[in-house]
Amino acid sequence: MAKAIRHRGPDWSGNFVANDTILAHERLSIVGVDSGAQPLVNDDGTLALAVNGEIYNHRILRKGLKNPYSFKTHSDCEVIIPLYLEHGVDTPKFLDGMFSWVLFDKKENRVVAARDPIGITSFYQGWSSQTPGAVYFASELKSLHPVCDKIMNFPPGHVYDSKTNTTTRYFEPKWWDPTNVPSTPVDYKLIRESLEKSVRKRLMAEVPYGVLLSGGLDSSLVAAIAQRETQRQQELSSHPVANGVDGVSSNSGLIGIDDSNELSTASPMPQTLRLRWKWPNSSAQSIMLSLLRWKTASTPSPTSSII
């Protein structure tokens, strides 16, 4: 099953086996590059965790733990283990990030699985009539197809608990209530601050990152904020936070068909923001060939995170 999605993680392949539970992980290193191999395990080996995602508030969560915990890595995901020790199945309520994860509690022979509030990361759950009582989880359908005869898209904002064999919603924002209509006027300063904060917290990667420019206002704003924040971080630190060249600290990519309006509006942005940029071969023929690679996803996705 793990081999079927090895393309997702070229940096490490790991597994954990205990009781009747197996966790396997294919890692793409982003945070805690040198020490974050998964599955992550606590000191006595009673808790094991496999995560796909990023936890943006992991530093705050580490500082806010009620009980001391001996961290083994610098991985942003490891904080989920001590959070589980303190909050159990309510753990995902405290996480700010994009994630899907499975945690195994050996003492209770319990499996807990969760997905981020809006389903940025892909996550599937499956069952097999050949192994009644067993539950399977994976980031891609191709891992489950050979084994499971029933598969579902694990719902965003939910958490599964094998102890009760239930999947419950943990994400219940007030704005989902149609009767809860804000009466205060639009605060444009707050909107700007929120956008800047949203971009800033996503710049915690220990590897180079980039922005896809479409020529629209949204991607241009994100690129501008990302570049400014990256430069600010470099000024505060003696070590660059991204792999820059000649003062260029962020990467960008332009995607579109030759001579399209998007390319003409997006192409000035890298020079303006001093971004290192790449313009891939984007002819109609190359785009059609690229579409063939979407078979990797196995199913349509509502988000672009699969890229």
Short mmCIF file of C-alpha atoms in Angstrom, two decimals:
data_model
loop_
_atom_site.label_atom_id
_atom_site.label_comp_id
_atom_site.label_asym_id
_atom_site.label_seq_id
_atom_site.Cartn_x
_atom_site.Cartn_y
_atom_site.Cartn_z
CA MET A 1 0.00 0.00 0.00
CA ALA A 2 2.80 2.42 0.89
CA LYS A 3 4.71 1.71 -2.31
CA ALA A 4 1.70 2.88 -4.32
CA ILE A 5 2.25 6.45 -3.06
CA ARG A 6 6.03 6.50 -2.76
CA HIS A 7 6.09 9.38 -5.25
CA ARG A 8 4.64 11.59 -2.50
CA GLY A 9 7.72 11.29 -0.27
CA PRO A 10 11.19 10.94 -1.78
CA ASP A 11 12.99 11.79 1.48
CA TRP A 12 12.03 8.90 3.76
CA SER A 13 9.97 5.72 3.96
CA GLY A 14 9.11 4.56 7.46
CA ASN A 15 6.70 2.26 9.27
CA PHE A 16 5.50 1.38 12.76
CA VAL A 17 3.95 -1.96 13.71
CA ALA A 18 2.25 -2.77 17.02
CA ASN A 19 -0.65 -5.00 18.02
CA ASP A 20 -2.82 -5.23 14.90
CA THR A 21 -1.97 -1.73 13.63
CA ILE A 22 0.48 -0.63 10.95
CA LEU A 23 1.46 2.97 10.19
CA ALA A 24 3.47 3.68 7.03
CA HIS A 25 4.74 7.07 5.89
CA GLU A 26 6.36 8.47 2.74
CA ARG A 27 8.00 11.75 3.69
CA LEU A 28 8.58 14.98 1.82
CA SER A 29 10.72 17.10 4.17
CA ILE A 30 9.56 20.67 4.77
CA VAL A 31 10.04 21.42 8.49
CA GLY A 32 12.48 19.56 10.74
CA VAL A 33 14.27 18.34 7.63
CA ASP A 34 17.09 16.53 9.44
CA SER A 35 15.12 15.00 12.29
CA GLY A 36 11.45 14.67 11.39
CA ALA A 37 11.32 11.13 9.99
CA GLN A 38 7.93 9.49 10.46
CA PRO A 39 6.05 7.77 11.94
CA LEU A 40 6.82 9.86 15.03
CA VAL A 41 6.93 7.89 18.30
CA ASN A 42 7.00 9.00 21.95
CA ASP A 43 9.70 7.91 24.43
CA ASP A 44 8.08 4.67 25.61
CA GLY A 45 6.78 3.70 22.18
CA THR A 46 3.12 3.75 23.22
CA LEU A 47 2.07 6.50 20.81
CA ALA A 48 2.86 6.59 17.10
CA LEU A 49 1.86 9.27 14.61
CA ALA A 50 1.83 9.60 10.82
CA VAL A 51 1.03 13.05 9.41
CA ASN A 52 0.63 14.65 6.01
CA GLY A 53 0.62 18.40 6.41
CA GLU A 54 1.97 21.42 8.25
CA ILE A 55 1.03 22.74 11.70
CA TYR A 56 1.47 26.52 11.54
CA ASN A 57 1.03 27.16 15.27
CA HIS A 58 3.32 24.36 16.47
CA ARG A 59 5.70 26.69 18.32
CA ILE A 60 2.83 28.29 20.25
CA LEU A 61 1.40 24.87 21.05
CA ARG A 62 4.76 23.62 22.34
CA LYS A 63 5.04 26.57 24.70
CA GLY A 64 1.45 26.15 25.87
CA LEU A 65 1.65 22.49 26.92
CA LYS A 66 0.49 21.94 30.49
CA ASN A 67 2.81 18.99 31.07
CA PRO A 68 6.50 18.69 30.12
CA TYR A 69 7.19 16.60 27.04
CA SER A 70 10.52 15.42 25.66
CA PHE A 71 10.51 16.30 21.97
CA LYS A 72 12.70 14.13 19.76
CA THR A 73 12.57 16.26 16.62
CA HIS A 74 12.07 19.78 15.31
CA SER A 75 9.10 18.61 13.26
CA ASP A 76 6.05 20.84 13.42
CA CYS A 77 3.89 17.70 13.52
CA GLU A 78 5.37 16.12 16.66
CA VAL A 79 3.38 18.48 18.89
CA ILE A 80 0.27 16.43 18.06
CA ILE A 81 1.50 13.64 20.37
CA PRO A 82 1.66 15.68 23.62
CA LEU A 83 -1.55 17.44 22.62
CA TYR A 84 -3.23 14.04 22.41
CA LEU A 85 -1.92 13.18 25.88
CA GLU A 86 -3.61 16.31 27.22
CA HIS A 87 -6.74 16.57 25.09
CA GLY A 88 -7.39 13.17 23.55
CA VAL A 89 -9.82 13.15 20.65
CA ASP A 90 -10.21 16.96 20.92
CA THR A 91 -6.62 17.45 19.71
CA PRO A 92 -7.48 18.71 16.19
CA LYS A 93 -9.43 21.62 17.68
CA PHE A 94 -6.12 23.17 18.72
CA LEU A 95 -4.35 22.81 15.38
CA ASP A 96 -3.94 25.63 12.89
CA GLY A 97 -2.74 24.18 9.63
CA MET A 98 -3.32 21.84 6.72
CA PHE A 99 -3.22 18.22 7.79
CA SER A 100 -4.46 14.68 7.76
CA TRP A 101 -3.08 12.32 10.36
CA VAL A 102 -3.46 8.97 12.07
CA LEU A 103 -2.36 8.38 15.66
CA PHE A 104 -2.14 4.98 17.35
CA ASP A 105 -2.43 4.66 21.13
CA LYS A 106 -0.88 1.31 22.02
CA LYS A 107 -2.03 1.33 25.65
CA GLU A 108 -5.67 1.72 24.68
CA ASN A 109 -5.32 -0.05 21.32
CA ARG A 110 -6.97 3.06 19.91
CA VAL A 111 -6.72 4.79 16.54
CA VAL A 112 -7.52 8.48 16.13
CA ALA A 113 -7.56 10.11 12.69
CA ALA A 114 -8.31 13.71 11.69
CA ARG A 115 -8.40 16.03 8.69
CA ASP A 116 -8.00 19.81 8.55
CA PRO A 117 -11.14 22.00 8.64
CA ILE A 118 -11.50 22.60 4.89
CA GLY A 119 -9.82 19.48 3.52
CA ILE A 120 -6.68 21.00 2.01
CA THR A 121 -4.83 17.70 2.32
CA SER A 122 -6.35 14.63 0.70
CA PHE A 123 -7.50 11.81 3.01
CA TYR A 124 -9.47 8.62 2.43
CA GLN A 125 -10.92 5.93 4.66
CA GLY A 126 -11.62 2.37 3.58
CA TRP A 127 -12.98 -0.99 4.69
CA SER A 128 -12.56 -4.52 3.38
CA SER A 129 -15.09 -7.34 3.55
CA GLN A 130 -12.09 -9.69 3.71
CA THR A 131 -10.97 -8.21 7.04
CA PRO A 132 -14.11 -7.25 8.99
CA GLY A 133 -13.40 -4.75 11.72
CA ALA A 134 -10.29 -3.36 10.07
CA VAL A 135 -10.14 0.30 9.02
CA TYR A 136 -7.73 1.73 6.45
CA PHE A 137 -6.56 5.31 5.85
CA ALA A 138 -4.49 6.78 3.02
CA SER A 139 -3.66 10.04 1.25
CA GLU A 140 -4.49 8.60 -2.17
CA LEU A 141 -7.08 6.16 -3.45
CA LYS A 142 -4.52 3.97 -5.20
CA SER A 143 -3.31 2.74 -1.81
CA LEU A 144 -6.77 1.50 -0.84
CA HIS A 145 -8.12 0.14 -4.14
CA PRO A 146 -6.26 -3.21 -4.03
CA VAL A 147 -7.44 -3.91 -0.48
CA CYS A 148 -10.74 -2.14 0.17
CA ASP A 149 -14.13 -2.69 -1.42
CA LYS A 150 -15.63 0.34 0.34
CA ILE A 151 -13.87 3.72 0.29
CA MET A 152 -14.99 7.20 1.31
CA ASN A 153 -13.48 10.66 1.21
CA PHE A 154 -12.74 11.39 4.87
CA PRO A 155 -14.78 14.52 5.66
CA PRO A 156 -12.89 17.77 6.35
CA GLY A 157 -13.14 19.11 9.88
CA HIS A 158 -13.85 15.67 11.35
CA VAL A 159 -12.07 13.27 13.70
CA TYR A 160 -12.37 9.48 13.84
CA ASP A 161 -12.08 7.49 17.08
CA SER A 162 -11.81 3.70 16.93
CA LYS A 163 -12.71 3.51 20.61
CA THR A 164 -16.28 4.51 19.78
CA ASN A 165 -16.06 3.71 16.04
CA THR A 166 -17.45 7.16 15.28
CA THR A 167 -16.48 10.10 13.07
CA THR A 168 -17.54 13.44 14.53
CA ARG A 169 -17.25 17.08 13.48
CA TYR A 170 -14.81 19.16 15.49
CA PHE A 171 -14.85 22.28 13.29
CA GLU A 172 -18.00 24.33 13.86
CA PRO A 173 -17.38 28.02 13.11
CA LYS A 174 -20.04 30.57 13.97
CA TRP A 175 -20.16 31.84 10.40
CA TRP A 176 -21.73 28.57 9.26
CA ASP A 177 -24.94 29.68 10.93
CA PRO A 178 -26.93 31.48 8.17
CA THR A 179 -28.67 33.61 10.81
CA ASN A 180 -25.36 34.89 12.16
CA VAL A 181 -25.00 37.90 9.85
CA PRO A 182 -22.33 40.42 10.95
CA SER A 183 -23.73 43.87 11.65
CA THR A 184 -20.39 45.67 11.89
CA PRO A 185 -19.01 47.51 8.83
CA VAL A 186 -16.17 46.02 6.79
CA ASP A 187 -12.80 46.72 8.40
CA TYR A 188 -10.34 46.91 5.51
CA LYS A 189 -7.39 47.30 7.85
CA LEU A 190 -8.35 44.06 9.56
CA ILE A 191 -8.70 42.32 6.19
CA ARG A 192 -5.19 43.42 5.24
CA GLU A 193 -3.74 42.34 8.58
CA SER A 194 -5.48 38.97 8.33
CA LEU A 195 -4.14 38.37 4.82
CA GLU A 196 -0.61 39.29 5.89
CA LYS A 197 -0.83 37.02 8.92
CA SER A 198 -2.18 34.19 6.80
CA VAL A 199 0.75 34.39 4.37
CA ARG A 200 3.33 34.93 7.11
CA LYS A 201 2.50 31.79 9.06
CA ARG A 202 2.90 29.69 5.91
CA LEU A 203 6.51 30.78 5.43
CA MET A 204 7.94 28.44 8.06
CA ALA A 205 9.42 25.95 5.57
CA GLU A 206 13.10 25.03 5.89
CA VAL A 207 13.28 24.43 2.15
CA PRO A 208 12.79 26.85 -0.77
CA TYR A 209 9.20 27.81 -1.49
CA GLY A 210 7.43 29.50 -4.35
CA VAL A 211 4.27 31.16 -5.61
CA LEU A 212 2.25 30.31 -8.70
CA LEU A 213 1.44 33.57 -10.50
CA SER A 214 -1.72 33.70 -12.58
CA GLY A 215 -1.78 37.40 -13.37
CA GLY A 216 -4.67 37.98 -10.98
CA LEU A 217 -4.83 40.22 -7.94
CA ASP A 218 -4.84 37.40 -5.38
CA SER A 219 -1.63 35.62 -6.45
CA SER A 220 0.15 38.96 -6.95
CA LEU A 221 -0.77 40.06 -3.43
CA VAL A 222 0.36 36.75 -1.95
CA ALA A 223 3.68 36.97 -3.82
CA ALA A 224 4.26 40.56 -2.68
CA ILE A 225 3.52 39.75 0.97
CA ALA A 226 5.63 36.58 0.87
CA GLN A 227 8.63 38.40 -0.56
CA ARG A 228 8.37 41.26 1.93
CA GLU A 229 8.03 38.88 4.88
CA THR A 230 10.93 36.76 3.67
CA GLN A 231 13.17 39.81 3.41
CA ARG A 232 12.09 40.93 6.88
CA GLN A 233 12.96 37.53 8.34
CA GLN A 234 16.37 37.61 6.67
CA GLU A 235 17.09 41.01 8.18
CA LEU A 236 16.28 39.63 11.64
CA SER A 237 18.39 36.52 11.17
CA SER A 238 21.95 35.89 10.14
CA HIS A 239 20.80 32.84 8.17
CA PRO A 240 18.58 33.05 5.06
CA VAL A 241 15.20 31.38 5.45
CA ALA A 242 15.02 30.43 1.80
CA ASN A 243 17.39 29.49 -0.97
CA GLY A 244 17.94 32.87 -2.55
CA VAL A 245 20.37 34.07 -5.21
CA ASP A 246 21.68 37.66 -5.52
CA GLY A 247 19.17 38.98 -3.02
CA VAL A 248 16.33 36.96 -4.45
CA SER A 249 14.76 34.96 -1.63
CA SER A 250 11.55 33.58 -3.06
CA ASN A 251 10.63 31.64 -6.16
CA SER A 252 7.73 32.10 -8.55
CA GLY A 253 6.31 30.24 -11.48
CA LEU A 254 4.17 31.47 -14.34
CA ILE A 255 1.66 29.05 -15.79
CA GLY A 256 -0.31 29.76 -18.92
CA ILE A 257 -0.46 29.39 -22.68
CA ASP A 258 1.95 31.40 -24.82
CA ASP A 259 0.63 34.88 -25.72
CA SER A 260 -2.24 34.56 -23.23
CA ASN A 261 -3.47 37.54 -21.23
CA GLU A 262 -2.41 35.89 -17.97
CA LEU A 263 1.23 35.68 -19.00
CA SER A 264 1.33 39.30 -20.12
CA THR A 265 -0.06 40.51 -16.78
CA ALA A 266 1.84 38.07 -14.56
CA SER A 267 5.30 38.31 -16.14
CA PRO A 268 6.15 41.82 -14.77
CA MET A 269 5.62 40.69 -11.16
CA PRO A 270 8.84 38.66 -10.70
CA GLN A 271 10.98 41.60 -11.84
CA THR A 272 9.03 44.07 -9.72
CA LEU A 273 9.29 41.92 -6.59
CA ARG A 274 12.81 40.65 -7.39
CA LEU A 275 11.70 37.03 -7.46
CA ARG A 276 13.61 34.21 -9.04
CA TRP A 277 11.12 32.94 -11.55
CA LYS A 278 10.57 30.07 -13.93
CA TRP A 279 8.43 30.08 -17.03
CA PRO A 280 7.81 26.46 -17.99
CA ASN A 281 7.04 25.36 -21.52
CA SER A 282 3.37 26.23 -21.56
CA SER A 283 2.18 25.57 -25.06
CA ALA A 284 -1.24 24.03 -25.52
CA GLN A 285 0.45 20.73 -26.38
CA SER A 286 2.59 20.69 -23.22
CA ILE A 287 -0.43 21.49 -21.07
CA MET A 288 -2.38 18.61 -22.60
CA LEU A 289 0.54 16.27 -21.88
CA SER A 290 0.70 17.54 -18.30
CA LEU A 291 -2.96 16.74 -17.82
CA LEU A 292 -2.12 13.08 -18.26
CA ARG A 293 -0.19 13.28 -14.99
CA TRP A 294 -3.39 14.07 -13.14
CA LYS A 295 -4.10 10.35 -13.13
CA THR A 296 -1.81 10.34 -10.10
CA ALA A 297 -4.57 12.03 -8.12
CA SER A 298 -7.05 9.22 -8.95
CA THR A 299 -9.99 11.53 -8.35
CA PRO A 300 -10.97 15.20 -8.87
CA SER A 301 -9.77 17.47 -6.08
CA PRO A 302 -11.43 20.71 -4.88
CA THR A 303 -8.03 22.17 -3.96
CA SER A 304 -4.74 22.68 -5.79
CA SER A 305 -2.65 21.24 -2.94
CA ILE A 306 -2.12 18.04 -4.93
CA ILE A 307 0.22 20.04 -7.20
#
